[in-house]
Amino acid sequence: MNVIFMGPPGAGKGTQAEAIVNEFQIPHISTGDAFRLAMKQETVLGLEAKKYVDQGLLVSDEITIGIVKERLQLPDCKNGFLLDGFPRTISQAEALDEIMVSLGTSIDHVINLHVDRSLLLARLTGRRICKSCGATYHILFNPPQTEQVCDKCSGELYQRSDDTEEKVGTRLDEYLNKTAPLLSYYRNKGNLREVNGEQEINTVAAQISLLLRGQA
Ligand code: AP5
Ligand code: ZN
């Protein structure tokens, strides 16, 4: 099963991906995570990506498409994958179509998590992430049992450098200008499914699971 999660920054793509990849045993491919890892390791890719990510801007299509193309060719994607944060431009979506043809497969589901812009700022500025296992929390909406400590692995929690108010504004503008037009691209193809991402985390997860199982 090949799935794409779409939605604005803070819609809950990463949070929902944690549950879905466990349930369906498919790899979680997050371009944002790939860029953050490369930035941490200070690779050539990381240094280039940092120029954009730190400003809340999208990394170039050429670089981003190259990473995803390479990743999708790995054997663990043969039985399906979950793309989180890709594609984000029409060019990326067209490139993905070509990659799918070359691999002899196709996208089964595009899930769009809808959350009103007014909620996104609070979600992003309150987000905390585990340094060790990557689990996502929110200081108010999904707090860990012990402040600043991951429930799953006792790792330390940190705040992403692009989760400041100013950068969130730029990221939301990038979404509106470059990514939102993709919704009609997938709507026209007939595989876009809308989910209300403003509901409780578990409710959203249950709805996505039903959609992917073809039961909704
Ligand atoms: P990326 O890492 O993809 O960030 P994003 O799209 O901005 O998405 P986020 O990770 O911020 O949000 P999310 O939807 O995963 O929300 P989450 O589940 O964490 O990209 C980062 C950067 O990398 C980009 O700005 C760009 O520079 C670059 N990049 C990445 N992909 C690219 C591409 N394809 N092309 C070019 N550049 C690219 O939830 C947010 C918070 O809300 C959490 O605290 C969570 O606990 C809480 N929450 C979640 N769900 C709920 C709920 N239902 N109720 C209450 N709280 C909730
Ligand atoms: Zn952890």
Tab-separated table of C-alpha atoms and ligand atoms in Angstrom:
chain	number	residue	atom	x	y	z
A	1	MET	CA	0.000	0.000	0.000
A	2	ASN	CA	1.485	3.311	-1.151
A	3	VAL	CA	0.252	6.323	0.805
A	4	ILE	CA	0.848	10.081	0.815
A	5	PHE	CA	0.057	12.267	3.843
A	6	MET	CA	-0.660	15.882	2.942
A	7	GLY	CA	-1.591	18.866	5.058
A	8	PRO	CA	-0.120	22.143	6.271
A	9	PRO	CA	2.767	22.329	8.768
A	10	GLY	CA	1.422	21.142	12.123
A	11	ALA	CA	-1.598	19.311	10.685
A	12	GLY	CA	-0.448	16.092	12.412
A	13	LYS	CA	1.227	14.222	9.542
A	14	GLY	CA	4.183	13.041	11.641
A	15	THR	CA	1.994	12.170	14.641
A	16	GLN	CA	-0.368	10.059	12.538
A	17	ALA	CA	2.489	8.493	10.589
A	18	GLU	CA	3.861	6.931	13.806
A	19	ALA	CA	0.654	4.900	14.243
A	20	ILE	CA	0.056	4.053	10.599
A	21	VAL	CA	3.541	2.710	9.831
A	22	ASN	CA	3.239	0.428	12.881
A	23	GLU	CA	-0.187	-0.787	11.915
A	24	PHE	CA	0.599	-1.447	8.249
A	25	GLN	CA	4.324	-2.254	8.648
A	26	ILE	CA	5.463	0.101	5.904
A	27	PRO	CA	8.438	2.505	5.975
A	28	HIS	CA	7.871	6.136	6.966
A	29	ILE	CA	9.542	8.427	4.436
A	30	SER	CA	9.649	12.001	5.729
A	31	THR	CA	11.615	14.487	3.636
A	32	GLY	CA	11.679	16.850	6.634
A	33	ASP	CA	13.291	14.121	8.798
A	34	ALA	CA	15.770	13.334	6.003
A	35	PHE	CA	16.820	16.998	5.798
A	36	ARG	CA	17.089	17.347	9.584
A	37	LEU	CA	19.290	14.226	9.805
A	38	ALA	CA	21.562	15.507	7.009
A	39	MET	CA	21.754	18.900	8.736
A	40	LYS	CA	22.726	17.263	12.032
A	41	GLN	CA	25.423	15.220	10.300
A	42	GLU	CA	26.570	18.338	8.409
A	43	THR	CA	26.722	16.485	5.069
A	44	VAL	CA	26.878	18.427	1.769
A	45	LEU	CA	23.130	17.876	1.414
A	46	GLY	CA	22.553	19.010	4.998
A	47	LEU	CA	24.494	22.231	4.566
A	48	GLU	CA	22.551	23.035	1.388
A	49	ALA	CA	19.167	22.145	2.946
A	50	LYS	CA	19.911	24.231	6.030
A	51	LYS	CA	19.831	27.437	3.931
A	52	TYR	CA	16.155	26.815	3.233
A	53	VAL	CA	14.878	24.839	6.237
A	54	ASP	CA	16.183	27.405	8.742
A	55	GLN	CA	14.217	30.114	6.962
A	56	GLY	CA	11.031	28.069	6.683
A	57	LEU	CA	11.374	27.888	2.888
A	58	LEU	CA	11.020	24.796	0.706
A	59	VAL	CA	14.240	23.105	-0.387
A	60	SER	CA	14.710	23.026	-4.193
A	61	ASP	CA	12.701	20.474	-6.168
A	62	GLU	CA	15.856	19.027	-7.717
A	63	ILE	CA	17.428	18.116	-4.378
A	64	THR	CA	14.185	16.892	-2.812
A	65	ILE	CA	13.143	14.724	-5.764
A	66	GLY	CA	16.639	13.162	-5.886
A	67	ILE	CA	16.393	12.066	-2.240
A	68	VAL	CA	12.926	10.553	-2.595
A	69	LYS	CA	13.774	8.780	-5.849
A	70	GLU	CA	16.762	7.094	-4.214
A	71	ARG	CA	14.784	6.151	-1.098
A	72	LEU	CA	11.850	4.631	-2.994
A	73	GLN	CA	14.197	2.302	-4.859
A	74	LEU	CA	15.288	0.559	-1.638
A	75	PRO	CA	13.893	-2.965	-1.144
A	76	ASP	CA	11.873	-2.100	1.982
A	77	CYS	CA	9.520	0.002	-0.186
A	78	LYS	CA	8.470	-2.989	-2.288
A	79	ASN	CA	5.433	-3.730	-0.107
A	80	GLY	CA	4.426	-0.128	0.333
A	81	PHE	CA	5.486	3.160	1.927
A	82	LEU	CA	4.135	6.246	3.607
A	83	LEU	CA	5.327	9.557	2.161
A	84	ASP	CA	5.077	12.368	4.732
A	85	GLY	CA	5.795	15.894	3.479
A	86	PHE	CA	6.391	14.890	-0.147
A	87	PRO	CA	5.280	15.935	-2.734
A	88	ARG	CA	4.947	19.607	-1.863
A	89	THR	CA	4.975	21.211	-5.323
A	90	ILE	CA	3.373	20.315	-8.650
A	91	SER	CA	6.844	19.503	-10.065
A	92	GLN	CA	7.458	17.071	-7.190
A	93	ALA	CA	4.066	15.409	-7.795
A	94	GLU	CA	4.813	14.999	-11.507
A	95	ALA	CA	8.245	13.565	-10.704
A	96	LEU	CA	6.641	11.133	-8.249
A	97	ASP	CA	4.249	9.954	-10.963
A	98	GLU	CA	7.246	9.207	-13.175
A	99	ILE	CA	9.038	7.362	-10.370
A	100	MET	CA	5.908	5.262	-9.756
A	101	VAL	CA	5.727	4.320	-13.455
A	102	SER	CA	9.414	3.405	-13.495
A	103	LEU	CA	8.903	1.165	-10.424
A	104	GLY	CA	5.749	-0.373	-11.918
A	105	THR	CA	3.524	0.772	-9.075
A	106	SER	CA	1.194	3.665	-8.181
A	107	ILE	CA	-0.121	5.746	-5.294
A	108	ASP	CA	-3.140	4.128	-3.619
A	109	HIS	CA	-4.231	6.818	-1.146
A	110	VAL	CA	-3.608	10.521	-0.650
A	111	ILE	CA	-4.805	11.555	2.802
A	112	ASN	CA	-5.225	15.288	3.393
A	113	LEU	CA	-5.318	16.347	7.038
A	114	HIS	CA	-7.326	19.539	7.233
A	115	VAL	CA	-6.604	21.922	10.146
A	116	ASP	CA	-7.529	25.592	10.256
A	117	ARG	CA	-4.585	28.000	10.071
A	118	SER	CA	-5.551	29.562	13.413
A	119	LEU	CA	-4.759	26.268	15.243
A	120	LEU	CA	-1.473	25.545	13.505
A	121	LEU	CA	0.637	28.203	15.211
A	122	ALA	CA	-0.256	26.886	18.692
A	123	ARG	CA	0.416	23.315	17.602
A	124	LEU	CA	3.841	24.098	16.160
A	125	THR	CA	5.184	26.430	18.828
A	126	GLY	CA	4.152	23.905	21.540
A	127	ARG	CA	5.617	20.878	19.777
A	128	ARG	CA	8.468	18.949	21.416
A	129	ILE	CA	10.349	16.023	19.846
A	130	CYS	CA	12.410	13.204	21.376
A	131	LYS	CA	16.117	13.507	20.539
A	132	SER	CA	16.537	9.733	20.688
A	133	CYS	CA	13.494	8.138	19.056
A	134	GLY	CA	11.825	11.069	17.263
A	135	ALA	CA	8.441	10.703	19.031
A	136	THR	CA	6.333	13.878	18.883
A	137	TYR	CA	4.631	15.563	21.853
A	138	HIS	CA	2.839	18.822	22.570
A	139	ILE	CA	3.254	20.719	25.830
A	140	LEU	CA	-0.541	21.165	26.114
A	141	PHE	CA	-2.297	18.838	23.648
A	142	ASN	CA	-0.156	15.698	24.042
A	143	PRO	CA	2.223	16.181	26.986
A	144	PRO	CA	4.747	13.567	28.133
A	145	GLN	CA	4.174	12.095	31.608
A	146	THR	CA	7.365	13.772	32.875
A	147	GLU	CA	8.196	17.239	31.579
A	148	GLN	CA	10.888	17.234	28.830
A	149	VAL	CA	11.266	13.405	28.980
A	150	CYS	CA	10.077	10.935	26.317
A	151	ASP	CA	7.509	8.388	27.579
A	152	LYS	CA	8.762	5.774	25.133
A	153	CYS	CA	12.536	5.843	25.620
A	154	SER	CA	13.267	8.406	28.396
A	155	GLY	CA	15.115	10.515	25.794
A	156	GLU	CA	15.362	14.290	26.140
A	157	LEU	CA	12.788	16.421	24.311
A	158	TYR	CA	13.747	19.431	22.164
A	159	GLN	CA	12.053	22.146	20.104
A	160	ARG	CA	12.668	22.305	16.335
A	161	SER	CA	14.537	25.453	15.229
A	162	ASP	CA	11.834	26.207	12.609
A	163	ASP	CA	9.008	26.059	15.184
A	164	THR	CA	9.317	29.727	16.163
A	165	GLU	CA	6.411	32.080	15.467
A	166	GLU	CA	8.242	33.927	12.673
A	167	LYS	CA	9.340	30.781	10.809
A	168	VAL	CA	5.951	29.144	11.189
A	169	GLY	CA	4.479	32.175	9.358
A	170	THR	CA	6.862	31.665	6.429
A	171	ARG	CA	6.176	27.915	6.371
A	172	LEU	CA	2.424	28.462	6.256
A	173	ASP	CA	2.839	30.943	3.374
A	174	GLU	CA	4.990	28.433	1.488
A	175	TYR	CA	2.270	25.832	2.039
A	176	LEU	CA	-0.480	28.111	0.715
A	177	ASN	CA	1.480	29.247	-2.328
A	178	LYS	CA	3.197	26.037	-3.397
A	179	THR	CA	1.588	23.003	-1.751
A	180	ALA	CA	-2.139	23.769	-1.460
A	181	PRO	CA	-2.494	23.756	-5.306
A	182	LEU	CA	-1.560	20.065	-5.173
A	183	LEU	CA	-4.900	19.236	-3.580
A	184	SER	CA	-6.703	19.773	-6.893
A	185	TYR	CA	-3.967	17.800	-8.666
A	186	TYR	CA	-4.865	14.734	-6.576
A	187	ARG	CA	-8.580	15.500	-6.438
A	188	ASN	CA	-8.606	15.362	-10.248
A	189	LYS	CA	-6.893	11.991	-10.148
A	190	GLY	CA	-9.652	10.740	-7.815
A	191	ASN	CA	-7.552	9.420	-4.909
A	192	LEU	CA	-7.658	12.338	-2.466
A	193	ARG	CA	-9.383	11.660	0.878
A	194	GLU	CA	-10.053	14.426	3.386
A	195	VAL	CA	-9.726	13.881	7.139
A	196	ASN	CA	-10.588	16.463	9.786
A	197	GLY	CA	-7.252	16.844	11.579
A	198	GLU	CA	-8.749	19.052	14.300
A	199	GLN	CA	-10.182	16.051	16.142
A	200	GLU	CA	-8.476	14.122	18.973
A	201	ILE	CA	-5.268	12.366	17.884
A	202	ASN	CA	-6.807	8.886	18.389
A	203	THR	CA	-9.982	9.807	16.486
A	204	VAL	CA	-7.938	11.026	13.514
A	205	ALA	CA	-5.850	7.837	13.634
A	206	ALA	CA	-8.949	5.627	13.652
A	207	GLN	CA	-10.439	7.458	10.659
A	208	ILE	CA	-7.234	7.183	8.647
A	209	SER	CA	-6.959	3.489	9.455
A	210	LEU	CA	-10.520	2.864	8.219
A	211	LEU	CA	-9.868	4.806	5.007
A	212	LEU	CA	-6.688	2.860	4.286
A	213	ARG	CA	-8.494	-0.420	4.938
A	214	GLY	CA	-11.196	0.623	2.490
A	215	GLN	CA	-13.819	0.555	5.257
A	216	ALA	CA	-14.842	4.236	5.146
B	1	AP5	P1	8.577	18.915	7.620
B	1	AP5	O1	9.386	18.264	8.654
B	1	AP5	O2	7.862	18.076	6.624
B	1	AP5	O3	7.567	19.900	8.356
B	1	AP5	P2	6.051	20.361	8.043
B	1	AP5	O4	5.378	19.925	6.820
B	1	AP5	O5	6.161	21.799	8.257
B	1	AP5	O6	5.253	19.544	8.988
B	1	AP5	P3	5.479	19.404	10.472
B	1	AP5	O7	6.440	18.277	10.763
B	1	AP5	O8	5.831	20.726	11.062
B	1	AP5	O9	4.005	19.068	10.974
B	1	AP5	P4	3.176	17.726	11.049
B	1	AP5	O10	2.020	17.824	10.146
B	1	AP5	O11	4.057	16.513	10.909
B	1	AP5	O12	2.638	17.857	12.536
B	1	AP5	P5	2.946	16.991	13.847
B	1	AP5	O13	2.379	15.624	13.718
B	1	AP5	O14	4.375	17.098	14.266
B	1	AP5	O15	9.444	19.958	6.778
B	1	AP5	C1	10.374	20.818	7.409
B	1	AP5	C2	11.136	21.606	6.363
B	1	AP5	O16	11.877	20.703	5.510
B	1	AP5	C3	10.271	22.430	5.389
B	1	AP5	O17	9.944	23.687	5.921
B	1	AP5	C4	11.209	22.523	4.187
B	1	AP5	O18	12.221	23.480	4.397
B	1	AP5	C5	11.860	21.146	4.154
B	1	AP5	N1	11.081	20.178	3.339
B	1	AP5	C6	10.459	19.048	3.787
B	1	AP5	N2	9.848	18.413	2.790
B	1	AP5	C7	10.062	19.151	1.656
B	1	AP5	C8	9.658	19.006	0.302
B	1	AP5	N3	8.914	17.964	-0.116
B	1	AP5	N4	10.060	19.965	-0.586
B	1	AP5	C9	10.834	21.002	-0.206
B	1	AP5	N5	11.239	21.196	1.082
B	1	AP5	C10	10.859	20.283	2.010
B	1	AP5	O19	2.009	17.798	14.897
B	1	AP5	C11	2.314	19.130	15.262
B	1	AP5	C12	2.026	19.331	16.766
B	1	AP5	O20	0.612	19.216	16.993
B	1	AP5	C13	2.695	18.276	17.680
B	1	AP5	O21	3.111	18.890	18.849
B	1	AP5	C14	1.566	17.259	17.963
B	1	AP5	O22	1.713	16.644	19.236
B	1	AP5	C15	0.328	18.142	17.910
B	1	AP5	N6	-0.844	17.438	17.357
B	1	AP5	C16	-0.858	16.594	16.288
B	1	AP5	N7	-2.107	16.147	16.055
B	1	AP5	C17	-2.900	16.735	16.998
B	1	AP5	C18	-4.299	16.670	17.284
B	1	AP5	N8	-5.131	15.902	16.547
B	1	AP5	N9	-4.778	17.399	18.309
B	1	AP5	C19	-3.933	18.183	19.062
B	1	AP5	N10	-2.614	18.269	18.847
B	1	AP5	C20	-2.096	17.557	17.824
B	2	ZN	ZN	11.888	8.828	22.691
